[in-house]
XYZ file of C-alpha atoms in Angstrom:
295
model
C 11.332 5.267 24.175
C 12.151 1.717 25.256
C 12.594 -0.974 22.621
C 9.650 -3.245 21.966
C 9.474 -6.421 24.014
C 10.180 -9.804 22.443
C 6.536 -10.801 22.907
C 5.328 -7.643 21.158
C 7.684 -8.282 18.260
C 6.567 -11.880 17.823
C 2.858 -11.125 18.105
C 2.941 -8.152 15.758
C 5.127 -10.026 13.247
C 2.579 -12.853 13.141
C -0.215 -10.336 12.686
C 1.675 -8.680 9.849
C 2.400 -11.964 8.092
C -1.076 -13.490 8.464
C -3.560 -10.629 8.594
C -2.093 -8.376 5.894
C -2.534 -10.770 2.925
C -6.067 -11.575 4.118
C -6.903 -7.877 4.378
C -5.559 -7.129 0.894
C -7.515 -10.060 -0.523
C -10.726 -8.825 1.094
C -10.254 -5.302 -0.237
C -9.690 -6.596 -3.762
C -12.445 -9.224 -3.664
C -14.932 -6.716 -2.298
C -14.060 -4.285 -5.074
C -14.376 -6.831 -7.883
C -18.077 -6.080 -8.167
C -17.207 -2.524 -9.197
C -14.592 -3.792 -11.646
C -17.216 -6.035 -13.254
C -19.542 -3.076 -13.475
C -16.743 -1.101 -15.136
C -16.388 -3.843 -17.743
C -19.919 -3.203 -18.966
C -19.968 0.556 -18.293
C -23.346 -0.081 -16.741
C -25.265 2.741 -15.096
C -27.130 0.217 -12.958
C -25.967 -0.719 -9.504
C -25.248 -4.394 -8.754
C -27.937 -6.388 -6.876
C -28.464 -4.980 -3.391
C -27.624 -8.128 -1.406
C -24.451 -8.800 -3.341
C -23.392 -5.175 -3.119
C -23.926 -5.104 0.653
C -21.904 -8.266 1.244
C -19.033 -7.106 -0.962
C -18.913 -3.672 0.654
C -18.876 -5.243 4.114
C -15.998 -7.508 3.093
C -14.113 -4.538 1.697
C -14.739 -2.544 4.867
C -13.459 -5.482 6.926
C -10.325 -5.579 4.797
C -9.732 -1.866 5.346
C -10.216 -2.239 9.098
C -7.754 -5.137 9.192
C -5.170 -3.108 7.279
C -5.629 -0.230 9.706
C -5.262 -2.672 12.604
C -1.950 -3.984 11.272
C -0.618 -0.430 10.995
C -1.810 0.346 14.538
C 0.378 -2.498 15.856
C 3.294 -0.194 15.047
C 2.572 1.564 18.337
C 3.907 -1.483 20.189
C 6.436 -2.811 17.690
C 7.635 -2.178 14.147
C 8.021 -5.914 13.551
C 4.516 -6.445 12.137
C 4.888 -3.810 9.455
C 8.415 -4.905 8.596
C 7.146 -8.481 8.292
C 4.438 -7.259 5.916
C 7.166 -5.485 3.974
C 9.073 -8.749 3.613
C 5.982 -10.193 1.923
C 6.349 -7.475 -0.734
C 9.204 -9.493 -2.225
C 6.564 -11.741 -3.817
C 4.673 -9.042 -5.775
C 7.966 -7.320 -6.620
C 9.281 -10.577 -8.086
C 6.019 -11.033 -10.017
C 6.301 -7.484 -11.371
C 9.939 -7.892 -12.396
C 9.559 -11.408 -13.785
C 5.934 -11.860 -14.913
C 6.324 -15.608 -15.397
C 6.470 -15.795 -11.592
C 2.907 -14.453 -11.486
C 1.691 -17.290 -13.696
C 3.359 -19.879 -11.459
C 1.743 -18.306 -8.398
C -1.657 -18.530 -10.063
C -1.098 -22.198 -10.864
C 0.033 -23.070 -7.344
C -2.463 -20.983 -5.353
C -5.464 -22.749 -3.768
C -8.874 -21.381 -4.703
C -9.374 -20.068 -1.168
C -6.528 -17.548 -1.481
C -7.145 -16.636 -5.122
C -8.466 -13.126 -4.291
C -5.120 -12.295 -2.693
C -3.369 -13.628 -5.790
C -5.619 -11.547 -8.037
C -4.517 -8.507 -6.043
C -1.017 -9.055 -7.453
C -2.232 -8.289 -10.955
C -3.161 -4.639 -10.531
C -0.596 -3.715 -7.895
C -2.619 -3.816 -4.670
C -0.202 -6.168 -2.927
C 2.877 -4.424 -4.300
C 1.846 -0.918 -3.258
C 0.374 -1.769 0.135
C 3.075 -4.183 1.279
C 5.930 -1.903 0.202
C 4.309 1.111 1.878
C 3.658 -0.810 5.102
C 7.186 -2.220 5.180
C 8.673 1.242 4.685
C 6.387 2.525 7.437
C 7.755 -0.146 9.768
C 11.322 0.947 9.029
C 10.386 4.588 9.648
C 8.897 3.605 13.011
C 11.972 1.597 13.962
C 14.211 4.570 13.144
C 11.973 6.920 15.114
C 12.237 4.680 18.172
C 16.008 4.327 18.075
C 16.987 7.870 17.106
C 14.360 10.449 18.095
C 14.405 13.408 15.735
C 12.867 15.939 18.125
C 10.571 18.619 16.750
C 9.890 18.470 13.026
C 10.661 22.089 12.133
C 12.063 22.635 8.637
C 12.366 18.907 7.943
C 8.683 18.506 8.662
C 7.771 21.173 6.114
C 10.205 19.714 3.578
C 8.584 16.305 3.990
C 5.155 17.771 3.309
C 6.492 18.964 -0.054
C 8.777 16.092 -1.026
C 6.516 13.146 -0.153
C 3.709 14.082 -2.602
C 6.282 14.703 -5.350
C 7.998 11.363 -4.795
C 4.649 9.565 -4.672
C 3.505 11.282 -7.869
C 6.589 9.987 -9.688
C 6.057 6.534 -8.175
C 2.392 6.612 -9.241
C 3.547 7.195 -12.805
C 6.385 4.649 -12.879
C 4.754 1.682 -11.137
C 1.610 1.479 -13.325
C 3.822 1.928 -16.395
C 6.028 -0.939 -15.265
C 3.103 -3.200 -14.380
C 1.253 -2.505 -17.639
C 4.281 -3.123 -19.845
C 5.472 -6.047 -17.760
C 3.151 -8.518 -16.068
C -0.109 -7.345 -17.666
C 1.463 -7.480 -21.122
C 2.788 -10.951 -20.294
C -0.666 -12.174 -19.259
C -2.030 -10.862 -22.560
C 0.665 -12.134 -24.943
C 2.681 -14.706 -22.899
C 5.899 -13.119 -24.155
C 8.662 -14.333 -21.850
C 11.432 -11.932 -22.903
C 12.544 -9.620 -20.077
C 11.230 -6.078 -20.498
C 14.074 -3.822 -19.397
C 11.976 -0.636 -19.293
C 9.337 -2.404 -17.215
C 11.955 -3.656 -14.742
C 13.525 -0.215 -14.389
C 10.128 1.453 -13.954
C 9.090 -0.983 -11.222
C 12.382 -0.716 -9.332
C 12.397 3.072 -9.526
C 8.727 3.265 -8.517
C 9.297 1.036 -5.496
C 12.362 3.042 -4.449
C 10.422 6.328 -4.664
C 7.504 4.884 -2.681
C 9.861 3.695 0.051
C 11.622 7.076 0.134
C 8.320 8.947 0.433
C 7.139 6.839 3.368
C 10.537 7.036 5.091
C 10.176 10.816 5.123
C 7.581 10.362 7.875
C 10.462 9.560 10.213
C 11.138 13.341 10.147
C 7.742 14.603 8.921
C 4.912 12.651 10.551
C 2.126 14.135 8.406
C 3.891 13.988 5.032
C 1.443 11.397 3.669
C -1.793 13.202 4.548
C -2.025 15.185 1.302
C -1.331 12.099 -0.859
C -4.012 10.225 1.127
C -6.544 12.976 0.401
C -5.628 12.945 -3.294
C -6.053 9.162 -3.444
C -9.549 9.442 -1.980
C -10.393 12.268 -4.366
C -9.035 10.306 -7.319
C -11.232 7.334 -6.460
C -14.449 9.349 -6.884
C -14.451 9.464 -10.732
C -14.016 5.688 -10.921
C -17.332 5.190 -9.090
C -19.364 7.389 -11.462
C -19.770 5.941 -14.998
C -20.129 9.350 -16.662
C -16.942 10.619 -15.026
C -15.176 7.323 -15.686
C -15.661 7.687 -19.425
C -13.840 11.016 -19.322
C -10.632 9.559 -17.846
C -7.617 9.161 -20.182
C -7.364 5.725 -21.763
C -3.770 5.425 -20.548
C -5.125 4.979 -17.016
C -7.258 1.950 -17.837
C -4.709 -0.903 -17.772
C -3.693 -0.475 -14.101
C -4.721 2.794 -12.432
C -8.485 2.606 -12.995
C -8.824 -1.061 -11.874
C -6.637 -0.299 -8.846
C -8.852 2.604 -7.791
C -12.135 0.886 -8.690
C -11.322 -2.116 -6.510
C -10.410 -0.016 -3.482
C -6.631 0.110 -3.814
C -6.546 3.889 -3.560
C -8.780 3.931 -0.502
C -6.670 1.202 1.124
C -3.471 3.177 0.522
C -5.140 6.294 1.953
C -6.163 4.371 5.087
C -2.626 3.036 5.535
C -1.144 6.520 5.055
C -3.491 8.228 7.511
C -3.203 5.585 10.244
C 0.570 5.476 9.815
C 0.730 9.255 10.241
C -1.123 9.025 13.552
C 0.975 6.082 14.752
C 4.371 7.573 13.905
C 3.393 10.936 15.406
C 2.603 9.119 18.658
C 5.814 7.066 18.526
C 7.939 10.126 17.798
C 6.415 12.007 20.731
C 6.999 9.046 23.039
C 10.566 8.594 21.818
C 11.636 12.117 22.794
C 12.586 12.259 26.509
C 10.961 15.000 28.602
C 13.020 18.170 28.875
C 13.593 17.593 32.609
C 15.007 14.130 31.934
C 17.097 15.273 28.986
C 18.659 18.011 31.121
C 19.547 15.679 33.998
C 22.932 13.969 33.465
C 21.991 11.356 36.053
C 19.247 10.080 33.744
C 21.857 8.593 31.430
C 24.402 5.840 32.118
C 27.988 6.911 32.673
C 30.272 5.810 29.858
C 32.876 3.463 31.064
């Protein structure tokens, strides 16, 4: 497959840098109404007009996220650019005082995107999208051919890696930046730092597996959607373990799980298409004249 054009790289990079934070902010802001409902454990639905507007905003955010991932068909630059943005939430997770400074400096108009730093929306989505961009770039430059055994291995390994990441990252966020916002303790939390770094590394590794196993993230996407269901039903929500409440429940309630599932599914479709396009037809591969003569 030919490399992306300069124009495609520039356009998709701008889309990744500008649209992705807006999309994450919309997903989080739209889901806040459910988080407020969770705070009261109310059985009653929010007012109809407000609920409709918030759901539409959240849907728009999901569509924008999907659109950014789709740009990977033309160039990996947009997703890699989004991945570069993940340095901000990673820094906030490692050094929680950074989060407070971001809150102080952020204009009111972008506050929803800043709020998304608190429960890990920005961290998870930006890291996953950046890793997806790298996987796409690798697939373009070094086609892996048919998936075979590696494809099956990816279907097994990716859910395991993501399960470990889903345990480490919330642990790190809860004991790090959320604890800081509650107590304002400025001492570095070594266990929190290690948990965040390990969780990010496992998330990146799981997404990179799609370079060899295009559909490795489909099962995790289905589990994320399934896991979101209990957070929308008060009776089921009360039955969830209390350990999930600091980070995991707010993340799922505000649409973070659905957003990750959308990114995973769209990425699977995109990288499958890119991998197919990157493999030369058998007739071309067998023709020595199709390749330049080394000189």
